[in-house]
Short mmCIF file of C-alpha atoms and ligand atoms in Angstrom, two decimals:
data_model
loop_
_atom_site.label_atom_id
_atom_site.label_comp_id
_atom_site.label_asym_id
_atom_site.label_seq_id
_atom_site.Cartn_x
_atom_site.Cartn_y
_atom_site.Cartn_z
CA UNK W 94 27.83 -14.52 0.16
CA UNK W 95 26.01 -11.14 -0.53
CA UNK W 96 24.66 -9.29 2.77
CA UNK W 97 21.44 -9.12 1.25
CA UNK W 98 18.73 -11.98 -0.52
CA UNK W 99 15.82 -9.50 -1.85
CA UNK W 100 13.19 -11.15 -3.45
CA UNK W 101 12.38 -9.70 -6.79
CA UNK W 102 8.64 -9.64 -7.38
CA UNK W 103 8.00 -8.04 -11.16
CA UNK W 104 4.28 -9.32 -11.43
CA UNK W 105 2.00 -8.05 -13.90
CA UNK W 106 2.02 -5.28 -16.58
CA UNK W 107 4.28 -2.37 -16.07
CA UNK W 108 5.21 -4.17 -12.71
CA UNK W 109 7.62 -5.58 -15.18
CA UNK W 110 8.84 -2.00 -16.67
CA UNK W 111 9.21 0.14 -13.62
CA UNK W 112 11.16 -3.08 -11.61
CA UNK W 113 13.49 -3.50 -14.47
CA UNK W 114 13.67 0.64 -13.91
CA UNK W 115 14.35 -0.01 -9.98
CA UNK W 116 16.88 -2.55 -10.67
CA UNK W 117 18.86 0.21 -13.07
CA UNK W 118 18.98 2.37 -9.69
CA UNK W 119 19.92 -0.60 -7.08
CA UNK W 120 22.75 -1.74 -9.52
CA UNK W 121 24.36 1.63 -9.56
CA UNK W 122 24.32 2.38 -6.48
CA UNK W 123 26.10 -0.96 -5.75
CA UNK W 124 23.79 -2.55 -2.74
CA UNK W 125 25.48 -6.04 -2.01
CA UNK W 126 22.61 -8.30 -2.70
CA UNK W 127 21.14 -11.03 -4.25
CA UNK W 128 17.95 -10.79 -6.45
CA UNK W 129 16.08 -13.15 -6.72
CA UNK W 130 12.59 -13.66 -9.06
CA UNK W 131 9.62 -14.82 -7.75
CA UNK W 132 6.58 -16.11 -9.46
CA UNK W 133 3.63 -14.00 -8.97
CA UNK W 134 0.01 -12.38 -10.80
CA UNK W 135 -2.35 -13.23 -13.40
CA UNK W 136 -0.19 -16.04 -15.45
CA UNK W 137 0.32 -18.09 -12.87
CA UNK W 138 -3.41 -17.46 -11.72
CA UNK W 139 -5.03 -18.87 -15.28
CA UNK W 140 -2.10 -21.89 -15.48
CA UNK W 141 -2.11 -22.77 -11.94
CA UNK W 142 -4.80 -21.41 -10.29
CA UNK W 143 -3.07 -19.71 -7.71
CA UNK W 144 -1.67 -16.37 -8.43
CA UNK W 145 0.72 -16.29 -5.33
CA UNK W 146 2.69 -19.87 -5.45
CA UNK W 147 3.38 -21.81 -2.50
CA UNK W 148 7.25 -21.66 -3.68
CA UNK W 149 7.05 -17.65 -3.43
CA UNK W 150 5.45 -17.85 -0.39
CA UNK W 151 9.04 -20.04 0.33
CA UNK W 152 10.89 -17.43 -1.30
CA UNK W 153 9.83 -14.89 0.97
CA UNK W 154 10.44 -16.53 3.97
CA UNK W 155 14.24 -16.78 3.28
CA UNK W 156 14.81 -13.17 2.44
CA UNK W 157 15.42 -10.28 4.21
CA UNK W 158 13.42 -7.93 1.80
CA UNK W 159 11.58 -7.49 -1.14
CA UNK W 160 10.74 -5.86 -3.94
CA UNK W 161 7.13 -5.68 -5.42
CA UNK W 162 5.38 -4.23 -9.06
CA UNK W 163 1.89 -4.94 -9.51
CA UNK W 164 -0.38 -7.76 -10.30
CA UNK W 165 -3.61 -7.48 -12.27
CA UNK W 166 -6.98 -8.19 -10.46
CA UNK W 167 -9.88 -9.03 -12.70
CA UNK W 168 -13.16 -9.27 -11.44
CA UNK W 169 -14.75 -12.88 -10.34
CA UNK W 170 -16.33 -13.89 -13.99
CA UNK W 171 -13.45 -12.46 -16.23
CA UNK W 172 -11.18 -13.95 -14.11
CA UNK W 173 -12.95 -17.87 -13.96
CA UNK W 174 -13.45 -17.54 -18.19
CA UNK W 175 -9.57 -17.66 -18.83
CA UNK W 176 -8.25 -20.20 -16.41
CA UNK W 177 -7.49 -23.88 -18.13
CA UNK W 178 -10.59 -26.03 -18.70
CA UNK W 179 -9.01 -28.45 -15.70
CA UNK W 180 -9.01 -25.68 -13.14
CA UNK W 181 -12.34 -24.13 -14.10
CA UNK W 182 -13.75 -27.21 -12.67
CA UNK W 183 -11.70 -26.66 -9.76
CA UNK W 184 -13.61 -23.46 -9.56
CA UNK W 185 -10.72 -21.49 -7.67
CA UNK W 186 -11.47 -17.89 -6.33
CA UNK W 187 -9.46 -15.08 -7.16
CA UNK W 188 -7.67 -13.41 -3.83
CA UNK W 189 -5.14 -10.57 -4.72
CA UNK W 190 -2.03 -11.71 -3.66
CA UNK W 191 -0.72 -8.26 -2.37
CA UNK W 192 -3.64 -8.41 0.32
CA UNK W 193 -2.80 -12.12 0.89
CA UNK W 194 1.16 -11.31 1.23
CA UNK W 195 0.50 -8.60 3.65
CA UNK W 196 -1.54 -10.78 5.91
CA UNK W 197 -0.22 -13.93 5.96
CA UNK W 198 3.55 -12.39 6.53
CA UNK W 199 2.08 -10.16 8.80
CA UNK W 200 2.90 -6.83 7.33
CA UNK W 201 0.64 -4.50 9.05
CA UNK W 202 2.44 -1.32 8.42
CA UNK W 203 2.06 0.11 4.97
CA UNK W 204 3.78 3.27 5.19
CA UNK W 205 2.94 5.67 2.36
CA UNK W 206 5.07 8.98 2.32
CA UNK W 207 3.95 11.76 -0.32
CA UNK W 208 5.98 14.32 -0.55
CA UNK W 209 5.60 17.22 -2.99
CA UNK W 210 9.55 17.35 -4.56
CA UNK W 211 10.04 20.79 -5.43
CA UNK W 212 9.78 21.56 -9.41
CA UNK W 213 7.04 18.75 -10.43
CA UNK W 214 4.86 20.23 -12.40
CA UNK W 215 2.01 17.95 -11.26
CA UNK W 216 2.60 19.15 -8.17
CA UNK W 217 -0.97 20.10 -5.98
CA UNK W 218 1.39 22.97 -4.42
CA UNK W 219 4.68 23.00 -3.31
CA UNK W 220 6.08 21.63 -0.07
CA UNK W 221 3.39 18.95 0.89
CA UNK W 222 4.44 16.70 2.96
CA UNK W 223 2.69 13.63 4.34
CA UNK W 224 3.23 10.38 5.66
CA UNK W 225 0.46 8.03 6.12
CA UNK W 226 0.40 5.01 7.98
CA UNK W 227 -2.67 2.14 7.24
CA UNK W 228 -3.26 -0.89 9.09
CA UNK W 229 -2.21 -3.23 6.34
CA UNK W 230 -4.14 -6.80 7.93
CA UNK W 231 -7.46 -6.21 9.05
CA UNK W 232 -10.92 -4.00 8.59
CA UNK W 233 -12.99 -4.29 5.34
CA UNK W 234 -9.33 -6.38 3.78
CA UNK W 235 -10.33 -9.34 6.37
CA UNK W 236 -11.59 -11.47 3.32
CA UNK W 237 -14.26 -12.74 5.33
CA UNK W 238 -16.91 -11.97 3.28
CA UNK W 239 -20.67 -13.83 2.15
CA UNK W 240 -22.63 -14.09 -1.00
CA UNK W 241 -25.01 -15.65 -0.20
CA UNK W 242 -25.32 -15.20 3.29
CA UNK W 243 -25.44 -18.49 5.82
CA UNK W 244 -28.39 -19.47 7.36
CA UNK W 245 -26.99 -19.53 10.39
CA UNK W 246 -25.19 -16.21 10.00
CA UNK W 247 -28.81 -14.70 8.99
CA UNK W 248 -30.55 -15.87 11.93
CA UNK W 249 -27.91 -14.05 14.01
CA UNK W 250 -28.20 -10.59 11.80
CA UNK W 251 -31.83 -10.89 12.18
CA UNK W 252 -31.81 -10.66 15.94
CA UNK W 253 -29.83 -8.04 16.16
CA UNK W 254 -30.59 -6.03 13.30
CA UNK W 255 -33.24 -3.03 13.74
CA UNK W 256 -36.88 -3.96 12.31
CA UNK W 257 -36.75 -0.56 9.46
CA UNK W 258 -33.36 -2.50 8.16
CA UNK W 259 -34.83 -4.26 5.11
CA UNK W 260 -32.60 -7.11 4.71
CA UNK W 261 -34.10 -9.34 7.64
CA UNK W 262 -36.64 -10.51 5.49
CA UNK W 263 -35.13 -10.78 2.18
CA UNK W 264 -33.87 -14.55 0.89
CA UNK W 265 -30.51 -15.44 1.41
CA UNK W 266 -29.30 -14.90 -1.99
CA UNK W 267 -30.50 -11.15 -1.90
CA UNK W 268 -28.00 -9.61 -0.05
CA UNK W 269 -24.26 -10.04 0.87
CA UNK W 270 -21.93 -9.73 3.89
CA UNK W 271 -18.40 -8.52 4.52
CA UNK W 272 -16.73 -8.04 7.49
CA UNK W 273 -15.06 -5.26 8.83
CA UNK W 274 -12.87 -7.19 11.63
CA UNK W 275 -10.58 -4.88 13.97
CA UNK W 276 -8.07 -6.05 16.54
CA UNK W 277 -7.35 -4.15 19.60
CA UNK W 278 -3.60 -5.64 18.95
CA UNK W 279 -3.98 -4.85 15.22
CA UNK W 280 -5.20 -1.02 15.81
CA UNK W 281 -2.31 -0.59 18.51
CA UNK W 282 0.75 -1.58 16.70
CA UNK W 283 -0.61 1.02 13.49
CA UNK W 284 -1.03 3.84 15.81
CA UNK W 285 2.22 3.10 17.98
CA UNK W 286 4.56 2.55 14.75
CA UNK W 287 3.12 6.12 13.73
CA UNK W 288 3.49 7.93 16.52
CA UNK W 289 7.15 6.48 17.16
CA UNK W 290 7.80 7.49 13.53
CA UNK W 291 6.41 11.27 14.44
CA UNK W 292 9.07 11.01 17.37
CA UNK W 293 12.02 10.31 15.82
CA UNK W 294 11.77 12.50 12.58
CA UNK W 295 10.22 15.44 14.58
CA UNK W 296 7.31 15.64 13.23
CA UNK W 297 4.37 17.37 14.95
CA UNK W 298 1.02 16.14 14.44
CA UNK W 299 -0.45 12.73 13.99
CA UNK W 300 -3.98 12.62 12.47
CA UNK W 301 -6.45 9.55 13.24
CA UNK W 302 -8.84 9.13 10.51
CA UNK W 303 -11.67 6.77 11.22
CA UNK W 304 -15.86 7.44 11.19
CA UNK W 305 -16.29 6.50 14.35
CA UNK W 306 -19.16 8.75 14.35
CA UNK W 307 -20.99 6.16 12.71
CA UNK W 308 -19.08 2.96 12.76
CA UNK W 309 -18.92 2.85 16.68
CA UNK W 310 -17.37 -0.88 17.22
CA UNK W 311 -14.92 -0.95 15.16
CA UNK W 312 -13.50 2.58 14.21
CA UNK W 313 -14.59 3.28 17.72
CA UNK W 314 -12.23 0.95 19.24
CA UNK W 315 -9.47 2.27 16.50
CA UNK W 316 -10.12 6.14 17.57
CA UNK W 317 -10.22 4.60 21.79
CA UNK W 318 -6.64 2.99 21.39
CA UNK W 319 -5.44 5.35 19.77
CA UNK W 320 -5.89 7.88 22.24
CA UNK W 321 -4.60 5.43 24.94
CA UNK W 322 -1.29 5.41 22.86
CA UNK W 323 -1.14 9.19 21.93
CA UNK W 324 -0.30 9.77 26.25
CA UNK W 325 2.65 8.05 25.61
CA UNK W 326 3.86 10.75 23.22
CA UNK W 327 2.69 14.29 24.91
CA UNK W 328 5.16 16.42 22.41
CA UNK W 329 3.12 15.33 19.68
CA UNK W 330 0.14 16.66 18.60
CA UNK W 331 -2.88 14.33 18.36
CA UNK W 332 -6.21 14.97 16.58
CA UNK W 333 -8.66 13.30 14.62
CA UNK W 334 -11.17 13.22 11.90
CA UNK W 335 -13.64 11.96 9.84
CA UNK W 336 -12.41 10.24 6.87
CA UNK W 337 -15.07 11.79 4.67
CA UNK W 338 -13.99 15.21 5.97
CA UNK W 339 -11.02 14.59 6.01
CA UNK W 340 -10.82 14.04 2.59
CA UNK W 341 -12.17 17.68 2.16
CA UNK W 342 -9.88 19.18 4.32
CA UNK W 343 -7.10 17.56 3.19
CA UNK W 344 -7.50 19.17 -0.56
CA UNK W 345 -8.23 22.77 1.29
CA UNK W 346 -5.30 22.84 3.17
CA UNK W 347 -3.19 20.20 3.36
CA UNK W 348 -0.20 22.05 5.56
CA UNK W 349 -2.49 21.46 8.19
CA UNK W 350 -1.60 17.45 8.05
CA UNK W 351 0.88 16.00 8.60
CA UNK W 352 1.24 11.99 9.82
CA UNK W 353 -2.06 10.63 9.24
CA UNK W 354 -2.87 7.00 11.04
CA UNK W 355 -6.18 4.79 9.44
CA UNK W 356 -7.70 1.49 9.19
CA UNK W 357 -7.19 -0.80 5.99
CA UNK W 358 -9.68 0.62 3.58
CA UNK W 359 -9.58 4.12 4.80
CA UNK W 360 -6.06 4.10 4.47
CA UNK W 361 -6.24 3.03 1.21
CA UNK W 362 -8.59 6.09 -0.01
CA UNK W 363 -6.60 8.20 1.64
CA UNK W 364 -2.89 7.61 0.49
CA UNK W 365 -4.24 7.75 -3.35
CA UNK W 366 -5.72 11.29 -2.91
CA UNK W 367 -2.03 12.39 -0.61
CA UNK W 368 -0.57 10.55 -3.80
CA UNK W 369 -2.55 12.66 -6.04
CA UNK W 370 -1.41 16.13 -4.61
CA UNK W 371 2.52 15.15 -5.30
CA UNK W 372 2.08 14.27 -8.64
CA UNK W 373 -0.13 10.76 -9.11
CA UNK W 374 0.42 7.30 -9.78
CA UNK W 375 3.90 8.06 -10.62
CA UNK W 376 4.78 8.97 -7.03
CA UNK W 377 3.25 7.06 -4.92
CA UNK W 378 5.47 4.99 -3.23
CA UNK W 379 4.72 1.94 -0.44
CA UNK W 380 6.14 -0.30 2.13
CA UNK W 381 4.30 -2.97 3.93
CA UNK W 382 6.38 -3.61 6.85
CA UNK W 383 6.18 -6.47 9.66
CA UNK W 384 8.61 -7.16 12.25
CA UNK W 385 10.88 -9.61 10.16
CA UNK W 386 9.96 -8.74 6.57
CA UNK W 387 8.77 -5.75 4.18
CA UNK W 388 7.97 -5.26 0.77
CA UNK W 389 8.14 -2.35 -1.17
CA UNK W 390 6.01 -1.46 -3.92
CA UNK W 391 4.83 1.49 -6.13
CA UNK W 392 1.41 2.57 -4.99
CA UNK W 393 0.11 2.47 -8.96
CA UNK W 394 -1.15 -0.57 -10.32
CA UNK W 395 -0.16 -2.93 -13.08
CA UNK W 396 -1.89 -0.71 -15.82
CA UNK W 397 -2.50 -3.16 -18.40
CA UNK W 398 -3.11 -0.74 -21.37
CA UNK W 399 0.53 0.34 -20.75
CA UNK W 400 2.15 -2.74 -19.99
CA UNK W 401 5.75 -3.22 -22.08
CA UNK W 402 5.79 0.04 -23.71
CA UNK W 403 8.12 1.28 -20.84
CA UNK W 404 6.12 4.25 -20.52
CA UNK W 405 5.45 5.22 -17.47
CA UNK W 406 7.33 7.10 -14.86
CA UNK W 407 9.31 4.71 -12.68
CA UNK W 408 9.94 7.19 -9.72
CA UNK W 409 7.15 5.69 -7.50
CA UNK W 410 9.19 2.05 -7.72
CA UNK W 411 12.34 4.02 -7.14
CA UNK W 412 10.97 6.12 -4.18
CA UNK W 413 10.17 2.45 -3.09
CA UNK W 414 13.50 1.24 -3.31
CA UNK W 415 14.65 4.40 -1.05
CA UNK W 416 12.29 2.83 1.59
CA UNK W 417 13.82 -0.39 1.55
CA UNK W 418 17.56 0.71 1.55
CA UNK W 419 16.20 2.84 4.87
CA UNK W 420 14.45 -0.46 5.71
CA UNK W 421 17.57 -2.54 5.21
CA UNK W 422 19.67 -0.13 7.52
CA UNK W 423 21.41 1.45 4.72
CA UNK W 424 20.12 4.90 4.69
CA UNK W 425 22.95 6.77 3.41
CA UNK W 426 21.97 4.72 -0.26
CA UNK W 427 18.35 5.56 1.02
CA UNK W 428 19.11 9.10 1.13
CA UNK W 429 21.36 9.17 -2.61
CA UNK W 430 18.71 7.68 -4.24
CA UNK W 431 15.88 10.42 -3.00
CA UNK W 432 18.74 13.16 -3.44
CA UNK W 433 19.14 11.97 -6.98
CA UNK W 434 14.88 11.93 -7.82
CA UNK W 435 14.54 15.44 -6.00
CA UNK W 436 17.31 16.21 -8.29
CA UNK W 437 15.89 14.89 -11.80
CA UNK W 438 12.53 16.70 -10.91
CA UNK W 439 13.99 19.88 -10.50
CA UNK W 440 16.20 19.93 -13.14
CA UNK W 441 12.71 18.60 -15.34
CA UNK W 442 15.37 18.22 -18.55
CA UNK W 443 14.09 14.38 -18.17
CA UNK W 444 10.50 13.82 -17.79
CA UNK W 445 8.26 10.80 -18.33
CA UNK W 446 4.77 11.85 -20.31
CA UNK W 447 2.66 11.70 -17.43
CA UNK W 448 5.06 14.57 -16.19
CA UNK W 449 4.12 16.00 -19.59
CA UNK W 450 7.79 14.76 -21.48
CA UNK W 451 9.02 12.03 -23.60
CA UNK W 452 11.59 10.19 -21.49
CA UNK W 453 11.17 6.11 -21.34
CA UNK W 454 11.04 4.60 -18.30
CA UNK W 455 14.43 3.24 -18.69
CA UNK W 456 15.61 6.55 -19.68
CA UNK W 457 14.69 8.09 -16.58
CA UNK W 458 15.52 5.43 -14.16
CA UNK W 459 19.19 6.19 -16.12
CA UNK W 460 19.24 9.83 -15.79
CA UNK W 461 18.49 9.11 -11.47
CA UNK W 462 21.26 6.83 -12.10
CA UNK W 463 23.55 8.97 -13.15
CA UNK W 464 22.84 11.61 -10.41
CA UNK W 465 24.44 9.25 -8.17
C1 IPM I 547 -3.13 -0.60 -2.80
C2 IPM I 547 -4.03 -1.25 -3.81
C3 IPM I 547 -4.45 -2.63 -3.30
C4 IPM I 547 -5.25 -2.43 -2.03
C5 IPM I 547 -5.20 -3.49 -4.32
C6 IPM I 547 -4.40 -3.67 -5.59
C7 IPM I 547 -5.63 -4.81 -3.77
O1 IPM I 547 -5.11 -0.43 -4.08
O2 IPM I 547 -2.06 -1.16 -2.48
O3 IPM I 547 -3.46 0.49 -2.31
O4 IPM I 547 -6.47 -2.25 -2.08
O5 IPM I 547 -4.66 -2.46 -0.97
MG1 MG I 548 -5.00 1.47 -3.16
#
């Protein structure tokens, strides 16, 4: 018996390079697990109609981790045009399975750390270094969404909608609904998990980001709990801003920031542009993290135009496997694995093109490898 079962989740595209890339990595540094491969993303979408399986929703449930690469999301009429004739009369939706995964196994903390490794040339400038939490279940992600509109759901809007808002007298058809849903539960656990993660690595500020300046229920309840839970932590800094400004001040000076908490979507805008500033897509590294599972995945996409060349730079879905060694209780691995990335990006003898060199994938998952 191994200690670990991780479920091995290559997906789409270059989901399938940079997890063969992680695997390099986990095998030298000799965790004692079992990997195990789990059917998920657009194949299984246009043969069966469901791009996350019932068996690896099973497969999750009997692991203690996993691993994650990227599906492919097409839009609504690409998508329906190359499913099988049987299941286009089935008329399935397409629901990315990532957003499914997180909420149905409860993962409600995606933790997104960008740090600026000293020596990256794609670097916004040296030493940034922030960690941002987003609420992983809820907001704009709720999937509760109408095109048309319900009658029923109309005749509510209408009442209490302001008479200079056009849509109350527009046909059904005309316009569209989606639901921004927030929990008082949902907002809580985000902002605690963040502040408790401010505690224990010493950090000193944590950063709400929210436009509750505008969106007064929700956000407003989001920005209201979270400065309930910020008295329970009175060494730590707490301040907040608009995400719009945020995103402005963020790019001016972003030594100012340093744990920033958000909703779903905001958190999602966010963690690209803190992505950005420490070198892209190809360092962007995520964990969605509940209370009995996680499941760690680059931050990039499945990048169809680059899918099998092993091309890109794995060091996002190796950052990612950092986060689950720490996860797993194994941070010493955790901790060889970043030593051996800040390593490889200093030396910069082995670069992937994005980083402006000509290593493979494979190659550079190799050289971190051998650092170990
Ligand atoms: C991310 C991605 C996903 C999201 C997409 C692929 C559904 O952008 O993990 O940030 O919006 O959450
Ligand atoms: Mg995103």
């Amino acid at each position: 018996m191994t200690k670990y079962k991780i479920a091995w989740l290559p997906g789409d595209g270059i989901g399938v390079d940079v997890l063969e890339a992680a695997k390099i990595v986990l095998d030298k540094i000799g965790l004692d697990a079992e990997y195990i491969h789990g059917d998920i993303g657009w194949e299984f979408w246009c043969k069966e109609g469901d791009a996350f399986p019932e068996r690896t929703i099973d497969l999750l449930k009997n692991v203690d981790a996993a691993m994650f690469g990227a599906v492919t999301s097409k839009p609504g009429k690409a998508a329906q045009a190359e499913l099988t004739p049987e299941l286009q009369k089935l008329g399935p939706t397409y629901r990315s399975p990532i957003v499914r995964m997180r909420q149905m196994f409860g993962l409600y903390n995606c933790l997104r750390p960008c740090k600026a490794y000293p020596g990256n040339p794609l670097n916004y400038k040296e030493g940034i270094d922030l960690v941002v939490f987003r609420e992983n279940t809820e907001d704009l992600y709720s999937g509760v969404e109408f095109n048309p509109v319900p009658a029923a759901l109309a005749e509510i809007l209408t009442k209490v909608s302001k008479p200079f808002i056009p849509f109350s007298t527009l046909p059904l058809d005309q316009y569209a609904v989606s639901c921004k849903i927030n929990t008082r539960k949902g907002s809580e656990r985000i902002v605690r998990v963040a502040f408790e993660f401010a505690r224990k690595f010493k950090r000193k500020k944590v950063t709400i980001v929210h436009k509750a300046n505008v969106v007064r229920a929700t956000d407003g309840l989001f920005l209201e709990i979270a400065k309930e839970v910020s008295k329970s932590f009175p060494e730590i800094q707490f301040d907040d801003a608009n995400v719009d400004a945020m995103t402005m001040w963020l790019l001016k000076n972003p030594f100012n920031y340093d744990v920033l908490v958000a909703p779903n979507l905001y958190g999602d805008i966010i963690s690209d542009l803190c992505a950005q500033m420490v070198g892209g897509l190809g360092f962007g590294c995520s964990g969605n993290i509940g209370d009995k599972l996680a499941v760690f995945e680059p931050t990039h996409g499945s990048a169809p135009k680059y899918a099998g060349q092993y091309k890109v730079n794995p060091i996002a879905t190796i950052l990612a496997v950092k986060m689950m060694l720490d996860w797993l209780g194994e941070g010493e691995k955790g901790c060889m694995v970043e030593k051996a990335v800040a390593n490889i990006i200093k030396e910069g003898r082995v670069r992937t093109y994005d980083m402006g060199g000509k290593a493979t994938t494979l190659e550079m998952a190799q050289a971190i490898a051998a650092k170990m």
